[in-house]
PDB file of C-alpha atoms in Angstrom:
ATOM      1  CA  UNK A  14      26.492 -55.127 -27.279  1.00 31.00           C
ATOM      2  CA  UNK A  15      23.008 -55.412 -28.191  1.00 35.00           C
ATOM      3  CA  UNK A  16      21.988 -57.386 -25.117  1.00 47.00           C
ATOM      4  CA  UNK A  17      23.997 -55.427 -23.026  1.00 40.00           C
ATOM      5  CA  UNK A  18      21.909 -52.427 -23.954  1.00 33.00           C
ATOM      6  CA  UNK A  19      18.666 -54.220 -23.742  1.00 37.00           C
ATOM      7  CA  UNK A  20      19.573 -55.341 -20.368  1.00 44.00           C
ATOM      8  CA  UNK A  21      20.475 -51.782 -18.851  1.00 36.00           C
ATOM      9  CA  UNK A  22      17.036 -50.853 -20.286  1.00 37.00           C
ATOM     10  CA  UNK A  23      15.038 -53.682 -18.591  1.00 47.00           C
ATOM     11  CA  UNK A  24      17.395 -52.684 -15.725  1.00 45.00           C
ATOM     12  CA  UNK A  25      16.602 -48.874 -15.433  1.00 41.00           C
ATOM     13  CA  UNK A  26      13.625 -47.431 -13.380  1.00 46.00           C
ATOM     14  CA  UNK A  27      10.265 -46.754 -15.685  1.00 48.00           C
ATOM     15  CA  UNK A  28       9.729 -42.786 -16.079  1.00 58.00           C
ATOM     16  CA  UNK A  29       7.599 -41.371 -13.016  1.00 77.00           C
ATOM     17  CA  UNK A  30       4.132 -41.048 -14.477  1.00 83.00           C
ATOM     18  CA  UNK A  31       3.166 -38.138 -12.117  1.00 90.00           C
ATOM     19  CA  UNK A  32      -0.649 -36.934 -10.900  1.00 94.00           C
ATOM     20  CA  UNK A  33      -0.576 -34.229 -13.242  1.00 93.00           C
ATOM     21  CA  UNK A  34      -0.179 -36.803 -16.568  1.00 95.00           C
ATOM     22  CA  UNK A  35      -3.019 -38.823 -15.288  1.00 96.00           C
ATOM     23  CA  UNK A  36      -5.421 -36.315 -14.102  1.00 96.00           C
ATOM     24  CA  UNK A  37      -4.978 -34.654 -17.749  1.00 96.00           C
ATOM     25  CA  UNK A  38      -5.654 -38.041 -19.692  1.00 96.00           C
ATOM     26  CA  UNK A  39      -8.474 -39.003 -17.568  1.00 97.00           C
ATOM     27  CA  UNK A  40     -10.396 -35.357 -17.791  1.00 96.00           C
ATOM     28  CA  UNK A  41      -9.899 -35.950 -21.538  1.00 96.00           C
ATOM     29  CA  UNK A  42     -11.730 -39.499 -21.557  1.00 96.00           C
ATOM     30  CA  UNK A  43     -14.610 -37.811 -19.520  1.00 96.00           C
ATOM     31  CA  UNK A  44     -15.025 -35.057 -21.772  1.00 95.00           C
ATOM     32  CA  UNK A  45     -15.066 -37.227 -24.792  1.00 94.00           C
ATOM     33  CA  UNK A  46     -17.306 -39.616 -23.391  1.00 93.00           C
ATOM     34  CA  UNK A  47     -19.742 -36.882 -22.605  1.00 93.00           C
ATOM     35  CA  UNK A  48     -19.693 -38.388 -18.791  1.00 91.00           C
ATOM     36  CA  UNK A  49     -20.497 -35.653 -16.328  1.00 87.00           C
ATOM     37  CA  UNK A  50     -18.991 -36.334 -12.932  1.00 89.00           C
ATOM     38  CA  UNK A  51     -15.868 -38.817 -12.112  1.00 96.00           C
ATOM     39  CA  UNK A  52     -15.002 -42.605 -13.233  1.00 97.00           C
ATOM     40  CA  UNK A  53     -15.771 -45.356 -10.643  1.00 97.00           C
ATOM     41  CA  UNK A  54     -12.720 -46.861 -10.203  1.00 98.00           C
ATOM     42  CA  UNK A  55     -13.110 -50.709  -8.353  1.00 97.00           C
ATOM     43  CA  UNK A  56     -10.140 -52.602  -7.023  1.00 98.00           C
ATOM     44  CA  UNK A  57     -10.095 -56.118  -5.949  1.00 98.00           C
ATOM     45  CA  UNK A  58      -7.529 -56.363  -3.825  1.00 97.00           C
ATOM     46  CA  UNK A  59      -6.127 -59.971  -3.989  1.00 97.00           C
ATOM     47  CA  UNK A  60      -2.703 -62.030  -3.562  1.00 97.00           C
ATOM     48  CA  UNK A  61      -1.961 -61.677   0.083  1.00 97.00           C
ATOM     49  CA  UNK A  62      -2.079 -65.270   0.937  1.00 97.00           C
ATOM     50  CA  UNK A  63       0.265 -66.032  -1.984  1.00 97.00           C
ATOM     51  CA  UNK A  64       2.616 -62.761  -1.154  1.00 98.00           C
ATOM     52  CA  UNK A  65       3.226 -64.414   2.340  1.00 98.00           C
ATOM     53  CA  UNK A  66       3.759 -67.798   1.109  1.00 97.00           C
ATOM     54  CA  UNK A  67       6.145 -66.288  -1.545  1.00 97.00           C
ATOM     55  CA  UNK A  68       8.266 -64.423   1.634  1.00 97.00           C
ATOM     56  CA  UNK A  69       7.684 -67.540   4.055  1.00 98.00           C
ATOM     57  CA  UNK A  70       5.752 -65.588   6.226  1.00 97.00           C
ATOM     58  CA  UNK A  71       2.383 -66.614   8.120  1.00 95.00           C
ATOM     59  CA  UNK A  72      -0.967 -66.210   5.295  1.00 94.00           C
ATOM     60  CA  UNK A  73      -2.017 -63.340   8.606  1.00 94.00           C
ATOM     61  CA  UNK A  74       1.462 -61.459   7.693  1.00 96.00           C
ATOM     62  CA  UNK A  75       0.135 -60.892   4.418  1.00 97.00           C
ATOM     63  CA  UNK A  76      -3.405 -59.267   5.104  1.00 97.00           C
ATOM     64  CA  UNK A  77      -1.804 -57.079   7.598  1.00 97.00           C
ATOM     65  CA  UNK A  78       0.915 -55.888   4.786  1.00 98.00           C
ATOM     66  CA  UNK A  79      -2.169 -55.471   2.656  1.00 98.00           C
ATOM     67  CA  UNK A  80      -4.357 -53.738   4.801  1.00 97.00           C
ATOM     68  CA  UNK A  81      -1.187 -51.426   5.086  1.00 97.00           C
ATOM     69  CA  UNK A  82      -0.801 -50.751   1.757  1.00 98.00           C
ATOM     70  CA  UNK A  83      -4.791 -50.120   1.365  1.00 98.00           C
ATOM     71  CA  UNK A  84      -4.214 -47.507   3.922  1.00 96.00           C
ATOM     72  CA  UNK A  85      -1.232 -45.914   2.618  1.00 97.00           C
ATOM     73  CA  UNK A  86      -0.641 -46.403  -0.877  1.00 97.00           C
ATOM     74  CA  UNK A  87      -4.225 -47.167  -2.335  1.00 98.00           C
ATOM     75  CA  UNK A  88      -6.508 -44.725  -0.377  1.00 97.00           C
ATOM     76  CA  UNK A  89      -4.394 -41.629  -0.777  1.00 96.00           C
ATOM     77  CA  UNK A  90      -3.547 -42.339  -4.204  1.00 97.00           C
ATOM     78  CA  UNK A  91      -6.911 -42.373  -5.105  1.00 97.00           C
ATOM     79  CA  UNK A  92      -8.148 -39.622  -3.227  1.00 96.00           C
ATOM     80  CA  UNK A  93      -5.437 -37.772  -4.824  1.00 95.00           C
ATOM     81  CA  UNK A  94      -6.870 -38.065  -8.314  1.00 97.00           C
ATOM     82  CA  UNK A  95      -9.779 -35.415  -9.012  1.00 96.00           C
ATOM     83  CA  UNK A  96     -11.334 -37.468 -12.056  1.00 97.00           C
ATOM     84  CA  UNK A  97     -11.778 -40.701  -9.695  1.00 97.00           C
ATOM     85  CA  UNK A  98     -15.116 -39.736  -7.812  1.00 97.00           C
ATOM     86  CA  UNK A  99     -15.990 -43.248  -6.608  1.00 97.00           C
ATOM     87  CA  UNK A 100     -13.723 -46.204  -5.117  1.00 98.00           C
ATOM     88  CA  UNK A 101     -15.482 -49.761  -4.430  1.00 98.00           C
ATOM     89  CA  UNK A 102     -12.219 -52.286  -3.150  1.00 98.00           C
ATOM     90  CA  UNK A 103     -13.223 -55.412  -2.757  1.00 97.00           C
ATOM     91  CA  UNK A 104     -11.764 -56.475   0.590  1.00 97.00           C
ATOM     92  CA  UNK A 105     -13.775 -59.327   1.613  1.00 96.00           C
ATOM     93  CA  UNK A 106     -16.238 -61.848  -0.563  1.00 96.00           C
ATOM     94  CA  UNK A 107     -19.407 -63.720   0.746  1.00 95.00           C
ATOM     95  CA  UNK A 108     -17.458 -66.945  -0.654  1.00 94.00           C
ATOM     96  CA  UNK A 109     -14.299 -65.987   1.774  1.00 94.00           C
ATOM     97  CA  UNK A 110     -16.626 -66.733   4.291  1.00 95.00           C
ATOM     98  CA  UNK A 111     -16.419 -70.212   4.252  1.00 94.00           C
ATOM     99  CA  UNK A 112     -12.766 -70.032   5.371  1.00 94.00           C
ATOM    100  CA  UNK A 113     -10.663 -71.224   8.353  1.00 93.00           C
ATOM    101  CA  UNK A 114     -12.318 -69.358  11.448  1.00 94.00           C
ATOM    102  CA  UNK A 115      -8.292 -68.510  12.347  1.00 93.00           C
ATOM    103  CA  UNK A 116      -8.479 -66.215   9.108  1.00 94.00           C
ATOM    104  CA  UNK A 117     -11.266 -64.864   9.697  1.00 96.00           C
ATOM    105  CA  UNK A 118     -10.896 -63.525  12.781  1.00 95.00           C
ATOM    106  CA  UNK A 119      -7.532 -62.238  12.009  1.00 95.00           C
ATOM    107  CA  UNK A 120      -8.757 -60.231   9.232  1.00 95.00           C
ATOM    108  CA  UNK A 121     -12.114 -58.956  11.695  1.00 97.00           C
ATOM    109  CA  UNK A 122      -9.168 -57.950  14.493  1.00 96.00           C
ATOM    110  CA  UNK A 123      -7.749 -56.088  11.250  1.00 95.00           C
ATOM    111  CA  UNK A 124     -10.794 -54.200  10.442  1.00 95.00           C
ATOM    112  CA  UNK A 125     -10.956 -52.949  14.206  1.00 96.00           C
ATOM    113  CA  UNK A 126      -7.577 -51.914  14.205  1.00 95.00           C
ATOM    114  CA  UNK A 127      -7.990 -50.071  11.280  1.00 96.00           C
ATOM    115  CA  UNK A 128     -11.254 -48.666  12.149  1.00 96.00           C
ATOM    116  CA  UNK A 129      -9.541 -45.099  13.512  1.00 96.00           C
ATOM    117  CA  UNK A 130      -7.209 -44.999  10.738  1.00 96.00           C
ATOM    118  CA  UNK A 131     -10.147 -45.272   7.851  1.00 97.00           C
ATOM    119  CA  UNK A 132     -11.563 -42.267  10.206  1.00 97.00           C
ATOM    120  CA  UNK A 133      -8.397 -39.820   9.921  1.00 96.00           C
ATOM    121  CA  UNK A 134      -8.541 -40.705   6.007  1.00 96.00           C
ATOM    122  CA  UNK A 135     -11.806 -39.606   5.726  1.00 97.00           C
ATOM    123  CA  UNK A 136     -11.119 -36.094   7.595  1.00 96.00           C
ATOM    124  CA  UNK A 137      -7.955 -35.866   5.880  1.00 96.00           C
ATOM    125  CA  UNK A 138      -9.360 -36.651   2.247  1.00 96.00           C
ATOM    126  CA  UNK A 139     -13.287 -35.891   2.875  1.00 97.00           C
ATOM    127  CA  UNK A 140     -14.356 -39.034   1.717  1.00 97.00           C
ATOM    128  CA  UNK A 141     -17.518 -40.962   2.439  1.00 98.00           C
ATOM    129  CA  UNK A 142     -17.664 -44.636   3.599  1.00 98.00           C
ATOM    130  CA  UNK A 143     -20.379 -46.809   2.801  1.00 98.00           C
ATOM    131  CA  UNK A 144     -20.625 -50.512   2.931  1.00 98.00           C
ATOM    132  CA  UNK A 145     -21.413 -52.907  -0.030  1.00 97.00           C
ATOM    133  CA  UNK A 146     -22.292 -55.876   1.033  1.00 96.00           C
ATOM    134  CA  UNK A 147     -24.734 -58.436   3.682  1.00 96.00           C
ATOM    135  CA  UNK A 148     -24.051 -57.761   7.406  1.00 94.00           C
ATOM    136  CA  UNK A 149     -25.441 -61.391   7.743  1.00 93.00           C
ATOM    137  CA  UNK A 150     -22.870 -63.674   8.888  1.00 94.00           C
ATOM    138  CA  UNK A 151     -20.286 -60.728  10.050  1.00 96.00           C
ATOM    139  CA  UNK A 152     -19.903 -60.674  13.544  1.00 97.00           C
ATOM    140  CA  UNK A 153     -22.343 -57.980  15.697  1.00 97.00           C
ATOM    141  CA  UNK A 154     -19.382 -55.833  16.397  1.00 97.00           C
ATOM    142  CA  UNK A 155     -17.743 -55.460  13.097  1.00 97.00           C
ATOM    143  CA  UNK A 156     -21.598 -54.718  11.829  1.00 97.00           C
ATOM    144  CA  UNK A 157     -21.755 -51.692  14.236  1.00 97.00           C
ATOM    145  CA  UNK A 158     -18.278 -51.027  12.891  1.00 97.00           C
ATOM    146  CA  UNK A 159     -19.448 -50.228   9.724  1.00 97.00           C
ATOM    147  CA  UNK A 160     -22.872 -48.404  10.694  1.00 97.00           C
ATOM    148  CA  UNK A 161     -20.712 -46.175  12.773  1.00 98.00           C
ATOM    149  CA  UNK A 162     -18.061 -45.474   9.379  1.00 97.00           C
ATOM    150  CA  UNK A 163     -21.264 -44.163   7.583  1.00 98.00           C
ATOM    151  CA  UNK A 164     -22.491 -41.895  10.366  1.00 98.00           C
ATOM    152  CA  UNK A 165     -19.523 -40.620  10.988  1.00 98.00           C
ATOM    153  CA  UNK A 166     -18.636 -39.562   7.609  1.00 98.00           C
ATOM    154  CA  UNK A 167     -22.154 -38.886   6.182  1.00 97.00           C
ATOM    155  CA  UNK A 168     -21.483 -35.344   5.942  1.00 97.00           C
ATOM    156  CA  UNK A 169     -18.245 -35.804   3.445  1.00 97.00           C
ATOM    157  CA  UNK A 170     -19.248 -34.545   0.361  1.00 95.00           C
ATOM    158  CA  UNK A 171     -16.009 -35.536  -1.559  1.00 95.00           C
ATOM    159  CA  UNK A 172     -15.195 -39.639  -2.930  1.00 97.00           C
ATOM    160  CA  UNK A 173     -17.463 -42.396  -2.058  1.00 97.00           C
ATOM    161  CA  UNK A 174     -15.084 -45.192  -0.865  1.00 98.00           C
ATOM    162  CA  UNK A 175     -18.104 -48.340  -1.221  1.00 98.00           C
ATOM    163  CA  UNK A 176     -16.014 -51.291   1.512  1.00 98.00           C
ATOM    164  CA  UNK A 177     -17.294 -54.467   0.068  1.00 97.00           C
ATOM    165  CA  UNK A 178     -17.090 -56.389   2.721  1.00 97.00           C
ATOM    166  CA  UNK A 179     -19.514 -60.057   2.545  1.00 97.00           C
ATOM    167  CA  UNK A 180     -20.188 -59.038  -1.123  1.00 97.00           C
ATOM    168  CA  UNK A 181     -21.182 -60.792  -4.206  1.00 94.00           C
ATOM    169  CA  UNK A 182     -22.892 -59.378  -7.553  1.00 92.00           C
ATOM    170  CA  UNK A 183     -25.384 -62.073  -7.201  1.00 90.00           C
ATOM    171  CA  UNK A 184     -26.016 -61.245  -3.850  1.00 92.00           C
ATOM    172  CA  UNK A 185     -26.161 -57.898  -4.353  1.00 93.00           C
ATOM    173  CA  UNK A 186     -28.401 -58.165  -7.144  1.00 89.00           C
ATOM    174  CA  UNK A 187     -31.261 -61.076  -5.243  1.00 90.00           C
ATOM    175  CA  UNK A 188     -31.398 -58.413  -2.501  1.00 91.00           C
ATOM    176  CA  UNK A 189     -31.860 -55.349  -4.795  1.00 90.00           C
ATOM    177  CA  UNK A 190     -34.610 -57.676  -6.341  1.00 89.00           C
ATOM    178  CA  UNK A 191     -36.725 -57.928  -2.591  1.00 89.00           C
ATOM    179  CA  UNK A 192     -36.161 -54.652  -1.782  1.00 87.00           C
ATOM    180  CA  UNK A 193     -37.583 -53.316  -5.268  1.00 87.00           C
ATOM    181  CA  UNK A 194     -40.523 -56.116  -5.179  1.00 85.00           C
ATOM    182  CA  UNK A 195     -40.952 -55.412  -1.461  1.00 86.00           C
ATOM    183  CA  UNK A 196     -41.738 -51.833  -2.006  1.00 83.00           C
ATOM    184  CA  UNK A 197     -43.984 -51.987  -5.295  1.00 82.00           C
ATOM    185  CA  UNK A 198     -47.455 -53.328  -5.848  1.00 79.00           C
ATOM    186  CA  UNK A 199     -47.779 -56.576  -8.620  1.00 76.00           C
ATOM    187  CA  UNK A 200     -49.927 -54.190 -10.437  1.00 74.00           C
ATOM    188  CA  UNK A 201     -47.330 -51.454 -10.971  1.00 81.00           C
ATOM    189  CA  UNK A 202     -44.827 -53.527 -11.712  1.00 82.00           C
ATOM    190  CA  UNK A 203     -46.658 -54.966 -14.563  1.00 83.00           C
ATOM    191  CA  UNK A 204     -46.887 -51.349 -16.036  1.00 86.00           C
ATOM    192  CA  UNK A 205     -43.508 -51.012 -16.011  1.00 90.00           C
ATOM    193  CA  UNK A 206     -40.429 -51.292 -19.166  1.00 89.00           C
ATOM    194  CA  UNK A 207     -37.692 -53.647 -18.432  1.00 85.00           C
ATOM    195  CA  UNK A 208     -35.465 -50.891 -18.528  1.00 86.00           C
ATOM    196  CA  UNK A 209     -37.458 -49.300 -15.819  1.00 88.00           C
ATOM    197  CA  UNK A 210     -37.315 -52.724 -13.558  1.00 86.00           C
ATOM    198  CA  UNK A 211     -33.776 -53.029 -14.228  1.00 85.00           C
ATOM    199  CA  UNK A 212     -32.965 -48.713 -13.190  1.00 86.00           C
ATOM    200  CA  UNK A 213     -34.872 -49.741 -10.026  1.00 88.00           C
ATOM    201  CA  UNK A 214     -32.755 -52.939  -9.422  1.00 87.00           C
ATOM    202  CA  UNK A 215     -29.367 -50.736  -9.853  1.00 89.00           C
ATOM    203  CA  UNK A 216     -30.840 -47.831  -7.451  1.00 91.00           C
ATOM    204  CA  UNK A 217     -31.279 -50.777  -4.819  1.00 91.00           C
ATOM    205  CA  UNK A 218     -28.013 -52.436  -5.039  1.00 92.00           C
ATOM    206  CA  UNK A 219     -25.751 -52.024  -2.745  1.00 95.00           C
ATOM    207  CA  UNK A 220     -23.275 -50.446  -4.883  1.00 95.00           C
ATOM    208  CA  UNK A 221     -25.630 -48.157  -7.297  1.00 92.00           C
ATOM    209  CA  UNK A 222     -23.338 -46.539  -9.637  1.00 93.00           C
ATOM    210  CA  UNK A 223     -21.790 -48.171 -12.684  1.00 93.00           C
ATOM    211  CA  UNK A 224     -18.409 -49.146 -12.536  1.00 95.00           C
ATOM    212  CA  UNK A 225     -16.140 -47.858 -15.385  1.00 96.00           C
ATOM    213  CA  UNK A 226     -12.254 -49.718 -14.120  1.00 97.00           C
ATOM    214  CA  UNK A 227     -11.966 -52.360 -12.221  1.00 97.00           C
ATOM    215  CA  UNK A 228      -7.965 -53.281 -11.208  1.00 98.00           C
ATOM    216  CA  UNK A 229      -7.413 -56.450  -9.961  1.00 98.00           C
ATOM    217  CA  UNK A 230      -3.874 -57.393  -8.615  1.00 98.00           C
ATOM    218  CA  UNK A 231      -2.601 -61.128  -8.099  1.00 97.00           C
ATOM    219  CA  UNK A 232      -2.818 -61.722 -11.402  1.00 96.00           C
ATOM    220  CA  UNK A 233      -5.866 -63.738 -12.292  1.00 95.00           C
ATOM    221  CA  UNK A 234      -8.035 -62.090 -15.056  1.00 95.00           C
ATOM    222  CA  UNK A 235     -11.582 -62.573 -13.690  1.00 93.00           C
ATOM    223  CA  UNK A 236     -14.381 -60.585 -11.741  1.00 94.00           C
ATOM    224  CA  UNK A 237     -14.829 -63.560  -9.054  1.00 93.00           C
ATOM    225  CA  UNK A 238     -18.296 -61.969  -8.021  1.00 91.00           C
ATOM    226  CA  UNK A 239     -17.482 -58.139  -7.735  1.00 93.00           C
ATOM    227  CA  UNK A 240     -19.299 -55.075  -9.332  1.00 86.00           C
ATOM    228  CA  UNK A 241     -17.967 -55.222 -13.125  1.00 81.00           C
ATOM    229  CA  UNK A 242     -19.809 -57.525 -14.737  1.00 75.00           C
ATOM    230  CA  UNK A 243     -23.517 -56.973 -13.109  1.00 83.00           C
ATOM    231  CA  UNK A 244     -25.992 -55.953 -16.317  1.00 80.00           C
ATOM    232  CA  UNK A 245     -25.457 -52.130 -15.396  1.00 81.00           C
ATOM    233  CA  UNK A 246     -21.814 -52.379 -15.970  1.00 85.00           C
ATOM    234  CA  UNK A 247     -21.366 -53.280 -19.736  1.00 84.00           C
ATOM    235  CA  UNK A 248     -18.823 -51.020 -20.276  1.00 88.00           C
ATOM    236  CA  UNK A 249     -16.186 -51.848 -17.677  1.00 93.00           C
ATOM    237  CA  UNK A 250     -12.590 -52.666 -18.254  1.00 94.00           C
ATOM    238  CA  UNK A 251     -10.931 -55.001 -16.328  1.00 95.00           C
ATOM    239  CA  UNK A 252      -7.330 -54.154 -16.073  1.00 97.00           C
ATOM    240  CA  UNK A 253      -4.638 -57.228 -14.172  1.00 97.00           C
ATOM    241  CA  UNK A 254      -1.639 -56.286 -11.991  1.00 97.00           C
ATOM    242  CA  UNK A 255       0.636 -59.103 -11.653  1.00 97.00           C
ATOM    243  CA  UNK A 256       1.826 -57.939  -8.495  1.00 98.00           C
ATOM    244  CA  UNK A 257       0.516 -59.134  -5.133  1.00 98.00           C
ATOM    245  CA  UNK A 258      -1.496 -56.693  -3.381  1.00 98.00           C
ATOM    246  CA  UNK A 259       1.129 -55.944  -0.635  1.00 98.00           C
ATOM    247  CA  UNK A 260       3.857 -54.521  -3.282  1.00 98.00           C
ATOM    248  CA  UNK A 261       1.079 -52.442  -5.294  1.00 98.00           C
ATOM    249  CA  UNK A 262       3.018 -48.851  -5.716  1.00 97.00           C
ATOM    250  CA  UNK A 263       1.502 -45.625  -6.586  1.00 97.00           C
ATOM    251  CA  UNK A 264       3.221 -45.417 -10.129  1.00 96.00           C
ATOM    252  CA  UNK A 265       0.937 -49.042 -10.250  1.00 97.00           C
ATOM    253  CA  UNK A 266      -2.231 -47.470 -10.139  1.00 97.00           C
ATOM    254  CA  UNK A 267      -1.414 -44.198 -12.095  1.00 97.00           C
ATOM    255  CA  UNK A 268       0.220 -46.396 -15.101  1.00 96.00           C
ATOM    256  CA  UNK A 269      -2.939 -48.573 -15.329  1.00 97.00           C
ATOM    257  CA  UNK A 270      -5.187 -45.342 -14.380  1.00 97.00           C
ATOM    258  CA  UNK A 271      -3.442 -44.057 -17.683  1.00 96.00           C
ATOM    259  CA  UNK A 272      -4.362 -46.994 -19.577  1.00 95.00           C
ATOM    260  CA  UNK A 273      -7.252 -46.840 -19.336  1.00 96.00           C
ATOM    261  CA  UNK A 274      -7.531 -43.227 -19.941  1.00 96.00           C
ATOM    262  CA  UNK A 275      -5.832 -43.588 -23.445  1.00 92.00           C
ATOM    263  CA  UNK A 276      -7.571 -46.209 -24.352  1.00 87.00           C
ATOM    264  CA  UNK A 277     -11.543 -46.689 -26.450  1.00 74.00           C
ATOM    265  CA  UNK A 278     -14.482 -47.724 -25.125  1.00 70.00           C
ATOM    266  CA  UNK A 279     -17.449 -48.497 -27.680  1.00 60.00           C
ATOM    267  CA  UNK A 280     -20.236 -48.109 -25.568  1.00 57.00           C
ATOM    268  CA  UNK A 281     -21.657 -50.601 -27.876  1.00 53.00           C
ATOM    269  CA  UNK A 282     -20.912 -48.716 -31.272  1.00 49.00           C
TER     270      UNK A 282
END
């Protein structure tokens, strides 16, 4: 009888953890960490590759189910959630680069298909677009792409959605350094604290604000080059999904968005 029962409960659908729940645990965590604004919330959005092998379906079937469920699971979620005032999703790294050109392109022709969609979400949800990352190496079009995403929404005055798209920390960091060094005599920059160098470095990354969450679905417990574990972001919890990107719900995000919320950061106490 008693694996019967613990069956039917392994069997029976999790309680709805609704906006209101998490919106209420996360405006307590920012008023008892004394943070003024919203939480940074980063996603790298992996397992697409290994969510079409998994349904014997083409590697391109699974960025296009995962571009789908950025657009209509991940994006409104997150825009629903007052507390969450920044969003950096790591779509593409500098490493992915380096992979078959049939893959590439597939997940460029994505990006343009996409391109009026991200626009509607932005008038829909007043968000702001802004990408992280080199335009060196994307192709000329898709780099006009994302010039035209920031014009267009530069008057949004809600979330900051930072596309990392040809991103790495240490990347992002090297060209922070040349942009800081670039505009800054030898002689000032002896006069200045480390901590001084290293709040100019962070103003000139690409993305500038600390992130507190970063949710990683796939599986695999690691950064792999994103914003998380750059020297400004010594407080960030990582927090795994097992699932593959393409079957990442809303209750997903809320139940780890409420794990986070109920749980302690030290800040180094």
């Amino acid at each position: 009888i008693r694996e019967r029962f613990l069956a039917l409960l392994d069997e029976s659908p999790a309680e709805d953890i609704g906006l209101r729940n998490v919106s209420i645990a996360l405006q307590e965590k920012l008023d008892t960490e004394g943070k003024t604004g919203g939480f940074h919330l980063g996603i790298i959005a992996d397992g697409n590759r290994r969510w079409a092998v998994a349904h014997g379906l083409d590697k391109t079937l699974g960025h296009k189910k995962g571009a789908e469920t950025i657009e209509d699971v991940v994006f409104p979620t997150v825009a629903s959630i007052p507390q969450i005032s920044e969003l950096s999703i790591y779509l593409l790294s500098s490493a992915n680069l380096g992979r078959e050109e049939r893959e590439l392109e597939n997940l460029y022709s994505l990006f343009r298909i996409k391109y009026e969609n991200l626009l509607r979400i932005a008038e829909r949800h007043n968000v702001r677009y802004k990408h992280a990352g080199s335009k060196e190496g994307l192709p000329k079009d898709l780099q006009e792409l994302l010039a035209d995403l920031e014009e267009e929404t530069r008057s949004n005055d809600g979330k900051v959605i930072n596309l990392c798209i040809n991103y790495s920390a240490m990347e992002e960091s090297g060209d922070a350094i040349k942009r800081f060094a670039s505009s800054i005599s030898d002689e000032k920059i002896d006069d200045m604290t480390p901590q001084e160098i290293a709040r100019q470095v962070q103003e000139n990354s690409w993305i500038s604000t600390p992130t507190d969450v970063v949710l990683r679905t796939g599986g695999d417990p690691r950064f792999s080059g994103f914003a998380g574990n750059r020297p400004f972001d010594p407080d960030c919890q990582l927090i795994v999904e097992p699932k593959f990107l393409p079957d990442l719900t809303e209750q997903d995000i809320f139940r780890h968005l409420l794990s986070f919320a109920k749980g302690e950061r030290r800040m180094g106490h």
